[in-house]
Coordinates of C-alpha atoms in Angstrom, one line a residue:
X1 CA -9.8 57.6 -9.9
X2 CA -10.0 55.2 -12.8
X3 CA -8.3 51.6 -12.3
X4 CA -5.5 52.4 -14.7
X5 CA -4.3 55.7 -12.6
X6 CA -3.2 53.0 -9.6
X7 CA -1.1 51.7 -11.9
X8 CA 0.6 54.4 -12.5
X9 CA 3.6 54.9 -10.8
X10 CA 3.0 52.0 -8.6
X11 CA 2.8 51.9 -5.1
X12 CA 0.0 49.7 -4.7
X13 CA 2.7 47.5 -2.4
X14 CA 5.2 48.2 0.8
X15 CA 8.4 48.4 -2.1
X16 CA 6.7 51.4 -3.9
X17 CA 8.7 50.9 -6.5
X18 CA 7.0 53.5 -8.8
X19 CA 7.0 51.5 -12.0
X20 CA 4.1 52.9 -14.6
X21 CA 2.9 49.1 -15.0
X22 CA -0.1 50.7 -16.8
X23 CA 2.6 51.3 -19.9
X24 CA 3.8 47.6 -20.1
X25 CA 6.7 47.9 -17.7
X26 CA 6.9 44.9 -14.4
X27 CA 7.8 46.4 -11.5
X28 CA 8.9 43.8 -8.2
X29 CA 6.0 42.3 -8.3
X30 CA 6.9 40.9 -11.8
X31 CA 3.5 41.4 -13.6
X32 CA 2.1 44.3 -15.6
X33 CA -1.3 46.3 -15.0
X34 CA -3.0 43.3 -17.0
X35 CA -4.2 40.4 -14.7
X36 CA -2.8 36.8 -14.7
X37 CA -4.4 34.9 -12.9
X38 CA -2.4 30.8 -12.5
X39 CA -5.4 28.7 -11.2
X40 CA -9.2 29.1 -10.2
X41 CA -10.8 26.1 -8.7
X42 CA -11.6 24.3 -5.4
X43 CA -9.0 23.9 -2.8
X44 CA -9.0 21.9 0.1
X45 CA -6.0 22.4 1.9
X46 CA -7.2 26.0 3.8
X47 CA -8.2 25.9 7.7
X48 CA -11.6 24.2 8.7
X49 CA -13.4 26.8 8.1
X50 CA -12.6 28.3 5.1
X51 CA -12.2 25.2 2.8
X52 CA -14.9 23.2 4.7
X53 CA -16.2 19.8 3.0
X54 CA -17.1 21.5 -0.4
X55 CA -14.0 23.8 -0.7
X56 CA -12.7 27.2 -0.9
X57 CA -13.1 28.9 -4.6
X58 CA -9.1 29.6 -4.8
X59 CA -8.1 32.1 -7.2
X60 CA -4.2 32.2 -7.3
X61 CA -3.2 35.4 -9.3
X62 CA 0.8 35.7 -10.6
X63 CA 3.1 38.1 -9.2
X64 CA 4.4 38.7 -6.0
X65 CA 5.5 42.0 -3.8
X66 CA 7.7 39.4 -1.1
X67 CA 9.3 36.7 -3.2
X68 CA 10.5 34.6 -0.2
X69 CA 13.7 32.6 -0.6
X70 CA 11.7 29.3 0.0
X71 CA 8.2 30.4 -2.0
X72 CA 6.5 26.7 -2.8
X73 CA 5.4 28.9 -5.6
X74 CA 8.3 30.7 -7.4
X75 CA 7.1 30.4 -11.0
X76 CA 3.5 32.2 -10.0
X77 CA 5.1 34.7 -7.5
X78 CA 8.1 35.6 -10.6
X79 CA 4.9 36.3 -12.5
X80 CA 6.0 33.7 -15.3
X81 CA 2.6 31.0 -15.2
X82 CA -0.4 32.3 -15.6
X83 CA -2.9 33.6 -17.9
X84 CA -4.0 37.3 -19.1
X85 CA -7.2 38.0 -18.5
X86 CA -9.8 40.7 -18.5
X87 CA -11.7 42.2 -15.2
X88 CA -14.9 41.1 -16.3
X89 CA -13.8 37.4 -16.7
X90 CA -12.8 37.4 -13.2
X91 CA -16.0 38.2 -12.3
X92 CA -17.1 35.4 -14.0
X93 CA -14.9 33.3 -12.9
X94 CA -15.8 34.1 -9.2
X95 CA -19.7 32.9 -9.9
X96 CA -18.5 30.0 -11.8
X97 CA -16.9 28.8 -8.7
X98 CA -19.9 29.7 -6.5
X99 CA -21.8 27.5 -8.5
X100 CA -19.6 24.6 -8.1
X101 CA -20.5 25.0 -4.5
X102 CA -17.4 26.9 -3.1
X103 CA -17.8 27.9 0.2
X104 CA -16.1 31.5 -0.6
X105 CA -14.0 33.6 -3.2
X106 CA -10.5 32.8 -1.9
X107 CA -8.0 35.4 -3.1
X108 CA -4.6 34.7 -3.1
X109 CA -2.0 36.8 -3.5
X110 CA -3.8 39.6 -5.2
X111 CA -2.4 42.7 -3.9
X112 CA -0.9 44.2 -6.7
X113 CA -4.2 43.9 -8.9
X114 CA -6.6 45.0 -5.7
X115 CA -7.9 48.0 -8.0
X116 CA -9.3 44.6 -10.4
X117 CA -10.0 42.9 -8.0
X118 CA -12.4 45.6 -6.5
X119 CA -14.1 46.3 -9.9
X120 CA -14.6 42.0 -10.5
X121 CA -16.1 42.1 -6.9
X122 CA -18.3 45.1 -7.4
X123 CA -19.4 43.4 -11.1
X124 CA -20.2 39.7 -9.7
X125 CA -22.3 40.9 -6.6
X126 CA -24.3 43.1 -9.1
X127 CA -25.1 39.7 -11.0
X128 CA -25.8 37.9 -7.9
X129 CA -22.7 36.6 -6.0
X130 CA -23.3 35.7 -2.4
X131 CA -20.3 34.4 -1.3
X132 CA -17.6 35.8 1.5
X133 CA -14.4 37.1 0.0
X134 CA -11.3 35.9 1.4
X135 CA -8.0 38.1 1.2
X136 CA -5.2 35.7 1.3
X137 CA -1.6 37.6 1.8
X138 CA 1.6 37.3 2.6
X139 CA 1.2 39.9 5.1
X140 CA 3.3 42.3 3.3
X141 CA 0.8 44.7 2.7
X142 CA 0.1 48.4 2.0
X143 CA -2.8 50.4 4.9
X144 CA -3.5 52.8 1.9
X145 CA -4.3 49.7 -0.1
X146 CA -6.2 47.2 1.8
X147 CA -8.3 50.8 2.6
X148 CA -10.0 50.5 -0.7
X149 CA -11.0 46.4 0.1
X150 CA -13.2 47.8 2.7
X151 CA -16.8 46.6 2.0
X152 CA -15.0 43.9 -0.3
X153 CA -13.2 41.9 1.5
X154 CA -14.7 39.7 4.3
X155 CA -12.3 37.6 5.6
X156 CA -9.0 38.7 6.2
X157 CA -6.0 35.7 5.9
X158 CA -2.7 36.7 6.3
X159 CA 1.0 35.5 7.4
X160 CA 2.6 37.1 9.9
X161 CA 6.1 35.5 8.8
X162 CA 8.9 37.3 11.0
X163 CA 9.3 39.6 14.4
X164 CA 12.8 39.9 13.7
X165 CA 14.3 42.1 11.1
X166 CA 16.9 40.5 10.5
X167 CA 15.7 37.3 9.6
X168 CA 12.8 39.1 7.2
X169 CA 15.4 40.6 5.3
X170 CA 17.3 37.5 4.8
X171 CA 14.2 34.7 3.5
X172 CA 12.1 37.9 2.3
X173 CA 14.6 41.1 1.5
X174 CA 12.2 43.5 3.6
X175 CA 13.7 44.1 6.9
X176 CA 10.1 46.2 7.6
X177 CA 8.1 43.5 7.1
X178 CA 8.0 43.1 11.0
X179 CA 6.7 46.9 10.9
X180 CA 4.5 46.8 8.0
X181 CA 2.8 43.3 8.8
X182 CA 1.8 45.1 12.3
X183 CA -0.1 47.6 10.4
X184 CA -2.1 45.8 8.1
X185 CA -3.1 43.0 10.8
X186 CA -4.3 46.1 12.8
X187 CA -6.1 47.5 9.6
X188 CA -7.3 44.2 8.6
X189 CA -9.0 43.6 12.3
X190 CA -10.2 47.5 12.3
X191 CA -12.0 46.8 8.8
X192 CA -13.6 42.7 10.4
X193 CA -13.2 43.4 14.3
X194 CA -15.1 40.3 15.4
X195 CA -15.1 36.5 13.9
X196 CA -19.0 35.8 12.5
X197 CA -19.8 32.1 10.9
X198 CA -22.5 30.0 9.4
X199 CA -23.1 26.6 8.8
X200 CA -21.6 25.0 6.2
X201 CA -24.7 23.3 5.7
X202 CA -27.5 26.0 4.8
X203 CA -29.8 23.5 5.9
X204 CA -28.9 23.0 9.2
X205 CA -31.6 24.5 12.1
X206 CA -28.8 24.2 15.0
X207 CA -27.9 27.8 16.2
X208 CA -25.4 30.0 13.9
X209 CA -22.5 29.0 15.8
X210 CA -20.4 31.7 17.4
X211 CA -16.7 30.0 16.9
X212 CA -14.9 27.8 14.4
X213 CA -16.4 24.7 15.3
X214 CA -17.3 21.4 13.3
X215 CA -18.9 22.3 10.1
X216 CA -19.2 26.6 10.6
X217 CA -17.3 28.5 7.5
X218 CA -16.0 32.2 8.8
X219 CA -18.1 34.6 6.9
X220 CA -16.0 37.5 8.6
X221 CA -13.1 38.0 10.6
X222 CA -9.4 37.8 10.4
X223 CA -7.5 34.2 10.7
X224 CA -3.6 35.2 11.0
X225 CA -0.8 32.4 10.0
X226 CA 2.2 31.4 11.3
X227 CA 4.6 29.0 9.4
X228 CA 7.1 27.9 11.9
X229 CA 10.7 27.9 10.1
X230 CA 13.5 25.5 10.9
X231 CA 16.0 27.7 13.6
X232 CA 13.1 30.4 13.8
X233 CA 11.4 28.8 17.1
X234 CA 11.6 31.8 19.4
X235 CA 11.2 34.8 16.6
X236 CA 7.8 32.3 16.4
X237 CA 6.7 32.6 19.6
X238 CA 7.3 36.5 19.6
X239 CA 5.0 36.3 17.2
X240 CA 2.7 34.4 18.8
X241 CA 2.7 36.4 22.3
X242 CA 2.4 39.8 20.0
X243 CA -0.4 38.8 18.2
X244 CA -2.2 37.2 21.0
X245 CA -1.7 40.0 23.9
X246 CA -2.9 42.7 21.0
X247 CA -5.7 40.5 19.8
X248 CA -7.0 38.2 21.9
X249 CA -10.2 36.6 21.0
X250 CA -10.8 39.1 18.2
X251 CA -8.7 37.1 15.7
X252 CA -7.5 33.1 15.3
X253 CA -4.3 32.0 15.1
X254 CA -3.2 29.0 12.2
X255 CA -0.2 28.0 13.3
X256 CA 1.3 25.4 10.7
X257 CA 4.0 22.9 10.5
X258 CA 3.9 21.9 6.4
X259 CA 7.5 23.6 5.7
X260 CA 8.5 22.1 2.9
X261 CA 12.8 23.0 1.5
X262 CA 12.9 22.8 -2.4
X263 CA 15.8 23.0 -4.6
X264 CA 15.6 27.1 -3.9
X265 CA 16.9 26.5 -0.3
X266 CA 20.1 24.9 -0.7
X267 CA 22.2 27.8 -0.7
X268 CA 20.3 28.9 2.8
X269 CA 21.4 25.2 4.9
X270 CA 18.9 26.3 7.9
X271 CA 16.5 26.4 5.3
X272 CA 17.4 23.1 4.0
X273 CA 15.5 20.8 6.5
X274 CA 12.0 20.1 8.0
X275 CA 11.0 21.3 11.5
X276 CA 11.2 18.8 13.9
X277 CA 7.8 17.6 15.2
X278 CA 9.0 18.2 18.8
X279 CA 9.8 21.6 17.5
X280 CA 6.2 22.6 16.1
X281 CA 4.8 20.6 19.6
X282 CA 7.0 23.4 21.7
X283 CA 5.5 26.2 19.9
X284 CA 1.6 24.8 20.6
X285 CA 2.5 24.0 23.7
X286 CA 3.6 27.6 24.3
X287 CA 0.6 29.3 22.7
X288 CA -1.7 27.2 25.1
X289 CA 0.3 28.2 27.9
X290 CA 0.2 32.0 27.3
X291 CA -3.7 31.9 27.0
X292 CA -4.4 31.2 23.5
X293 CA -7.4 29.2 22.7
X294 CA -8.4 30.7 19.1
X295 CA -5.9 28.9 17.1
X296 CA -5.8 26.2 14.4
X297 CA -3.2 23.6 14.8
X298 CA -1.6 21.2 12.5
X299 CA -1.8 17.0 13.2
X300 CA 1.5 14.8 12.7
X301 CA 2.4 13.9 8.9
X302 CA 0.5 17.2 7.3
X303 CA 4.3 18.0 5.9
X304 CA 4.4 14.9 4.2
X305 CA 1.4 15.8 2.1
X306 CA 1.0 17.8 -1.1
X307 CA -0.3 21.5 -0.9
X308 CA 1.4 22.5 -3.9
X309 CA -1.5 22.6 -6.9
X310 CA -0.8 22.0 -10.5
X311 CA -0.8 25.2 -12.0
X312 CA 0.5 24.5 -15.6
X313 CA -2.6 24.0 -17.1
X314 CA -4.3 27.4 -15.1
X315 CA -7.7 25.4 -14.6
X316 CA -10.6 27.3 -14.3
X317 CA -8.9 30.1 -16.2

């Protein structure tokens, strides 16, 4: 099947909306067949051991299948930044930033081009890229699709953002999303069943270290987020248990704190706050206490910080 046909009446994404985006149309996901890609360029602000000391190679592409009520990213995921750009200049793109020393292609966001995004990843190992590829995701994601990342995609990074249907339908219009973010984790841990690392530091002559310690970058495996929402503490720790009595050991947890409301929550007032520290403490001290002990957690004062890029100018576009 040529790239174009996926395109096609659409259904590359859990909406299937059917839109022939290979004709010029946007479907929900607000962007054509053509990619747009809003930023590619070292980022810092990923778990240990993805970004590491010399960063993760971030490529944030426009468009989005969820379009959450508080996105921290609304102009990329309405598909409005960004720049058009060819297949083959993503593959370029990916060994420019392995030779800025990434520590791995970071996808983000890239489901509704995975057909380019296979073809970029194909092209760039054929001229010599070595690096892991990350799959970054909302979690709202399609089994038939992430099936063709297989062989592609080394790391698996998605949200799981809600248990409740109720609440996924209100911040995310997709009541499924409990249902459909089940699948792919399962799909995501069937295609990289086991965590694997290296040191950051090729040089290094310790032992290839066997969990996410000081200074090992995951080279396979699947890390699954949580972002703890204001007034969503025990949907949270659903989540937590589910993931955790399926999973176990097989996967890590990131469970993060950094909610930030913008000007697109006011009209949702639980939305309009931070979570309380104590809150975020109650949900690690309830992970710890039903066995978890795979899990990235967040210090005090990481909401107060910036992990919002600049994505005007689409560096390294």
């Amino acid at each position: 099947m040529k790239n174009k046909d996926f395109y096609h009446n659409c259904t590359l994404c859990p909406r299937k909306c059917g839109v022939s985006r290979d004709e010029g149309k946007t479907g929900i996901c607000g962007v054509t067949d053509t990619l747009r890609l809003s930023r590619a360029a070292l980022h810092f602000w990923e778990e240990p051991c993805i970004s590491g000391t010399k960063g993760s190679g971030a490529v944030f592409f426009s468009g989005c299948s969820l379009h959450c009520v508080y996105c921290q990213n609304e102009p990329i995921a309405r598909g409005i930044s960004g720049k058009n750009v060819e297949p083959q200049r993503l593959a370029e793109i990916f060994l420019e930033l392995q030779e800025q020393g990434a520590n791995n292609i970071n996808l983000v966001t890239g489901e509704q081009y995975v057909p380019h995004i296979f073809t970029a990843v194909e092209s760039a190992r054929r001229q010599g890229l070595r690096l892991p590829v990350v799959y970054n995701t909302g979690g709202y994601e399609r089994v038939e699709t992430l099936k063709m990342l297989e062989g592609i995609v080394d790391v698996y990074l998605p949200d799981f953002k809600y248990m409740d249907p109720e609440i996924a339908a209100k911040y995310s219009h997709a009541d499924d999303y409990p249902d459909v973010a089940k699948a792919a984790v399962a799909e995501m841990v069937r295609q990289q069943p086991s965590p694997c690392f290296d040191w950051e530091d090729k040089k290094r002559e310790d032992k290839i270290p066997t969990e996410a310690c000081e200074g090992a970058i995951m080279t396979r495996g699947v890390i699954v987020r949580h972002l703890l929402l204001p007034g969503c503490l025990k949907d949270a720790e659903k989540i937590i248990r589910y993931l955790h009595e399926t999973y176990g050991s097989q996967i890590y947890l990131s469970i993060m704190s950094q909610f930030t409301p913008l000007s697109n929550v006011r009209e949702y007032p639980k939305l309009n706050r931070r979570v309380r520290r104590k809150t975020y403490d109650r949900l690690v001290d309830y992970a710890i206490q039903i066995g978890v002990e795979a899990a990235f957690i967040q210090e005090e004062g990481t909401a107060e910080e910036s992990f919002i890029p600049d994505f005007e100018s689409c560096e390294g576009v």
